[in-house]
C-alpha cells in the first residue's frame, strides 16, 4: 500500500499566518490526492480533491498543489475556525490510504 | 443534499460482534461506493473496506480480511459494516463515507460525504 507522510505532525500558528502542510507519497500517485479538515468530535470534511480542486463551499484561502509524490496544502491567512487536524489521502491506488495528520494549534 | 446517517453508539464485550448502519438520507447510493473508515481515540484515519451497492461487490483492507463484512440494502439505501471477534483495540469511531466509483477502471474518487460517526467501545 502507498504510504503518505505528512509534515509537520503539528504546528503552532497565529490568526492571519500563512500555513503550509506537506504530504509525500511513497510512490507516484499522479494528482489523485485529497485534503480533509477534522475538528474534535466531528467527521472529516473534504477541502481539496484532485490535488488542487477546491470543494464547493470551501473558502478560497485553502489551496492545494503538487503531483506525483509531493503535495502541499496552503492556508493563505489562518482564521480562528481553521484550527483543526488536516489529513491527506490518496485514491490513485487501491487501497486508499491516509497521512498521519497535521494538527494546527493556536500560538 | 445527500446525508449519511449512522446508527448510535455501541458497547460490546471482547469476542463479540458489532453491526453499524449507514443510511443515505435525501438520496440514494446511485453510482457511489460506500467505504468504512475508523479512527481510534487520538489516532488517525484507517480505511477498512468498501461496497459498491449497485454491484453488491465488497472489498476489504488486508488487515480486516476475515473479520469485517460490508453489505448494502439498495431498497433502503443503507450500508452495513459488521466487525467480529472484537478486541479492545477495535475501540474507535467508525465512519461511513461516500466516493464516486468508476466502473471502467474500478477506481474511486475522494470521500465527499461522511456520516457523523459511530463510537464503538469494546470493554469487558
Short mmCIF file of C-alpha atoms in Angstrom, two decimals:
data_model
loop_
_atom_site.label_atom_id
_atom_site.label_comp_id
_atom_site.label_asym_id
_atom_site.label_seq_id
_atom_site.Cartn_x
_atom_site.Cartn_y
_atom_site.Cartn_z
CA UNK A 1 0.00 0.00 0.00
CA UNK A 2 1.10 3.55 -0.68
CA UNK A 3 2.36 5.39 2.39
CA UNK A 4 1.67 9.08 2.86
CA UNK A 5 3.94 11.08 5.15
CA UNK A 6 2.75 14.47 6.34
CA UNK A 7 4.95 17.17 7.77
CA UNK A 8 4.95 18.67 10.22
CA UNK A 9 2.94 16.47 12.58
CA UNK A 10 1.84 19.59 14.41
CA UNK A 11 2.37 23.32 14.21
CA UNK A 12 1.50 26.43 16.16
CA UNK A 13 0.38 29.49 14.24
CA UNK A 14 -1.39 32.78 14.77
CA UNK A 15 -4.52 34.14 13.16
CA UNK A 16 -3.55 35.70 9.84
CA UNK A 17 -0.48 33.49 9.33
CA UNK A 18 0.20 31.64 6.10
CA UNK A 19 0.36 27.91 6.81
CA UNK A 20 1.76 25.16 4.59
CA UNK A 21 1.42 21.42 5.18
CA UNK A 22 3.28 18.86 3.09
CA UNK A 23 2.27 15.33 2.09
CA UNK A 24 4.75 12.96 0.45
CA UNK A 25 3.71 9.71 -1.20
CA UNK A 26 5.90 6.60 -1.23
CA UNK A 27 5.32 6.30 -4.98
CA UNK A 28 3.76 8.43 -7.69
CA UNK A 29 0.02 8.96 -7.44
CA UNK A 30 -0.50 11.45 -10.28
CA UNK A 31 -2.92 14.08 -8.90
CA UNK A 32 -5.17 11.65 -7.04
CA UNK A 33 -4.83 13.34 -3.67
CA UNK A 34 -7.36 14.87 -1.31
CA UNK A 35 -7.11 17.03 1.81
CA UNK A 36 -9.53 16.85 4.73
CA UNK A 37 -10.09 19.00 7.79
CA UNK A 38 -11.22 17.39 11.02
CA UNK A 39 -12.33 19.18 14.17
CA UNK A 40 -12.63 17.39 17.54
CA UNK A 41 -15.65 15.11 17.73
CA UNK A 42 -16.56 15.71 14.08
CA UNK A 43 -16.24 13.76 10.84
CA UNK A 44 -13.54 14.76 8.36
CA UNK A 45 -14.57 17.37 5.80
CA UNK A 46 -13.30 17.35 2.22
CA UNK A 47 -11.39 20.53 1.36
CA UNK A 48 -9.38 19.74 -1.77
CA UNK A 49 -9.61 16.93 -4.32
CA UNK A 50 -7.51 16.04 -7.35
CA UNK A 51 -4.61 17.76 -5.56
CA UNK A 52 -5.73 21.31 -6.37
CA UNK A 53 -9.50 21.46 -6.89
CA UNK A 54 -11.42 23.32 -4.19
CA UNK A 55 -14.50 21.51 -2.93
CA UNK A 56 -17.71 23.52 -3.26
CA UNK A 57 -18.31 25.79 -0.28
CA UNK A 58 -14.70 25.70 0.98
CA UNK A 59 -13.16 29.16 1.49
CA UNK A 60 -10.67 30.28 -1.14
CA UNK A 61 -7.92 30.77 1.47
CA UNK A 62 -7.42 26.99 1.17
CA UNK A 63 -5.40 25.81 -1.81
CA UNK A 64 -3.61 22.66 -2.86
CA UNK A 65 -0.78 21.93 -5.25
CA UNK A 66 1.51 19.17 -6.40
CA UNK A 67 1.54 15.98 -8.42
CA UNK A 68 3.46 12.74 -8.45
CA UNK A 69 4.84 12.30 -4.94
CA UNK A 70 4.92 15.79 -3.37
CA UNK A 71 1.87 17.80 -2.39
CA UNK A 72 1.07 20.85 -0.30
CA UNK A 73 -1.96 22.32 1.40
CA UNK A 74 -1.76 26.06 1.98
CA UNK A 75 -3.97 28.24 4.14
CA UNK A 76 -3.24 31.79 2.99
CA UNK A 77 -4.48 33.60 6.10
CA UNK A 78 -5.31 31.39 9.07
CA UNK A 79 -8.70 32.04 10.64
CA UNK A 80 -9.90 31.01 14.13
CA UNK A 81 -12.13 28.31 12.65
CA UNK A 82 -9.16 26.72 10.84
CA UNK A 83 -7.59 25.31 14.00
CA UNK A 84 -8.04 21.59 13.39
CA UNK A 85 -6.25 18.46 12.20
CA UNK A 86 -5.61 18.06 8.49
CA UNK A 87 -5.21 14.76 6.62
CA UNK A 88 -4.10 13.95 3.11
CA UNK A 89 -5.46 10.86 1.34
CA UNK A 90 -4.52 9.17 -1.93
CA UNK A 91 -7.04 7.50 -4.20
CA UNK A 92 -4.82 6.61 -7.13
CA UNK A 93 -4.00 3.11 -5.90
CA UNK A 94 -6.05 0.53 -4.05
CA UNK A 95 -6.35 0.53 -1.06
CA UNK A 96 -6.91 4.21 -0.34
CA UNK A 97 -4.58 5.45 2.37
CA UNK A 98 -4.30 8.49 4.66
CA UNK A 99 -1.45 10.51 6.01
CA UNK A 100 -0.96 10.54 9.78
CA UNK A 101 -2.40 14.03 10.18
CA UNK A 102 -1.14 17.52 10.98
CA UNK A 103 -2.58 19.32 13.99
CA UNK A 104 -2.77 23.09 13.62
CA UNK A 105 -2.85 24.77 17.02
CA UNK A 106 -3.15 28.33 18.23
CA UNK A 107 0.13 30.04 19.03
CA UNK B 1 -28.24 17.16 -0.50
CA UNK B 2 -27.49 13.59 0.49
CA UNK B 3 -26.53 12.95 4.10
CA UNK B 4 -25.18 9.73 5.56
CA UNK B 5 -26.83 8.96 8.90
CA UNK B 6 -25.24 6.31 11.07
CA UNK B 7 -26.60 4.21 13.90
CA UNK B 8 -25.87 5.00 17.53
CA UNK B 9 -23.02 4.22 19.88
CA UNK B 10 -22.36 0.63 20.90
CA UNK B 11 -20.65 -1.02 23.86
CA UNK B 12 -19.52 -4.58 23.23
CA UNK B 13 -17.72 -7.37 25.04
CA UNK B 14 -14.44 -8.76 23.73
CA UNK B 15 -15.07 -11.61 21.30
CA UNK B 16 -18.49 -10.37 20.25
CA UNK B 17 -19.58 -8.66 17.01
CA UNK B 18 -20.95 -5.24 16.16
CA UNK B 19 -23.02 -4.12 13.18
CA UNK B 20 -23.16 -0.43 12.28
CA UNK B 21 -25.56 1.02 9.73
CA UNK B 22 -25.24 3.99 7.38
CA UNK B 23 -28.36 5.32 5.64
CA UNK B 24 -28.33 7.75 2.73
CA UNK B 25 -30.87 10.41 3.63
CA UNK B 26 -32.18 12.68 0.88
CA UNK B 27 -30.95 10.47 -1.93
CA UNK B 28 -29.72 7.06 -2.95
CA UNK B 29 -26.32 5.38 -3.29
CA UNK B 30 -26.60 5.68 -7.07
CA UNK B 31 -23.17 5.12 -8.68
CA UNK B 32 -21.18 5.67 -5.50
CA UNK B 33 -19.04 3.41 -3.36
CA UNK B 34 -19.54 3.45 0.39
CA UNK B 35 -16.41 2.98 2.45
CA UNK B 36 -15.88 2.43 6.15
CA UNK B 37 -13.08 4.33 7.89
CA UNK B 38 -12.24 4.05 11.55
CA UNK B 39 -10.41 6.29 14.00
CA UNK B 40 -9.10 5.02 17.31
CA UNK B 41 -9.00 7.56 20.16
CA UNK B 42 -6.37 10.20 19.45
CA UNK B 43 -5.27 8.41 16.28
CA UNK B 44 -5.52 8.89 12.52
CA UNK B 45 -7.90 7.60 9.87
CA UNK B 46 -7.82 3.95 8.74
CA UNK B 47 -9.70 2.61 5.70
CA UNK B 48 -11.40 -0.72 6.35
CA UNK B 49 -13.23 -1.58 3.16
CA UNK B 50 -15.93 -0.55 0.75
CA UNK B 51 -19.02 -1.72 -1.06
CA UNK B 52 -20.36 -0.73 -4.46
CA UNK B 53 -24.07 -1.08 -3.68
CA UNK B 54 -25.29 -1.16 -7.28
CA UNK B 55 -22.99 -4.15 -7.95
CA UNK B 56 -23.18 -5.72 -4.50
CA UNK B 57 -19.39 -6.10 -4.53
CA UNK B 58 -17.35 -5.53 -1.37
CA UNK B 59 -13.58 -5.20 -0.94
CA UNK B 60 -11.68 -5.23 2.34
CA UNK B 61 -8.36 -3.97 3.63
CA UNK B 62 -5.99 -6.85 4.24
CA UNK B 63 -5.82 -6.04 7.95
CA UNK B 64 -9.53 -6.73 8.38
CA UNK B 65 -9.99 -9.63 5.96
CA UNK B 66 -11.97 -12.39 7.61
CA UNK B 67 -13.23 -10.15 10.41
CA UNK B 68 -15.24 -7.49 8.59
CA UNK B 69 -18.30 -7.83 6.38
CA UNK B 70 -19.75 -4.89 4.48
CA UNK B 71 -23.19 -5.19 2.93
CA UNK B 72 -25.79 -2.88 1.43
CA UNK B 73 -29.56 -2.83 1.02
CA UNK B 74 -30.32 -0.89 -2.14
CA UNK B 75 -34.04 -0.76 -1.38
CA UNK B 76 -33.41 1.32 1.74
CA UNK B 77 -30.11 2.94 0.65
CA UNK B 78 -28.46 1.58 3.76
CA UNK B 79 -24.96 0.15 4.11
CA UNK B 80 -23.78 -2.01 6.99
CA UNK B 81 -20.41 -2.83 8.49
CA UNK B 82 -20.11 -5.85 10.76
CA UNK B 83 -16.89 -6.44 12.68
CA UNK B 84 -16.45 -9.71 14.54
CA UNK B 85 -14.09 -11.12 17.17
CA UNK B 86 -13.90 -7.69 18.78
CA UNK B 87 -10.94 -6.77 20.94
CA UNK B 88 -10.08 -3.68 22.95
CA UNK B 89 -8.01 -2.32 20.04
CA UNK B 90 -11.22 -2.07 17.99
CA UNK B 91 -12.47 0.70 20.26
CA UNK B 92 -12.86 3.57 17.81
CA UNK B 93 -15.21 5.86 15.97
CA UNK B 94 -16.41 4.20 12.76
CA UNK B 95 -17.35 6.41 9.82
CA UNK B 96 -19.04 5.63 6.53
CA UNK B 97 -18.03 7.81 3.60
CA UNK B 98 -19.17 8.20 0.00
CA UNK B 99 -16.96 8.34 -3.07
CA UNK B 100 -17.70 8.39 -6.78
CA UNK B 101 -16.93 4.98 -8.29
CA UNK B 102 -15.73 4.47 -11.85
CA UNK B 103 -16.88 1.15 -13.23
CA UNK B 104 -14.42 1.04 -16.11
CA UNK B 105 -11.30 1.40 -14.01
CA UNK B 106 -12.64 0.24 -10.64
CA UNK B 107 -11.23 3.39 -9.09
CA UNK B 108 -12.73 5.74 -6.54
CA UNK B 109 -12.59 9.48 -6.01
CA UNK B 110 -12.12 11.36 -2.75
CA UNK B 111 -14.65 10.93 0.06
CA UNK B 112 -17.03 13.84 -0.40
CA UNK B 113 -19.72 12.98 2.16
CA UNK B 114 -19.18 11.39 5.58
CA UNK B 115 -21.51 10.01 8.19
CA UNK B 116 -21.47 11.53 11.66
CA UNK B 117 -19.54 8.58 13.11
CA UNK B 118 -20.46 5.76 15.48
CA UNK B 119 -18.48 5.18 18.66
CA UNK B 120 -17.83 1.51 19.33
CA UNK B 121 -16.38 0.68 22.74
CA UNK B 122 -15.03 -2.80 23.40
CA UNK B 123 -14.71 -3.49 27.09
CA UNK B 124 -15.21 -6.36 29.47
#
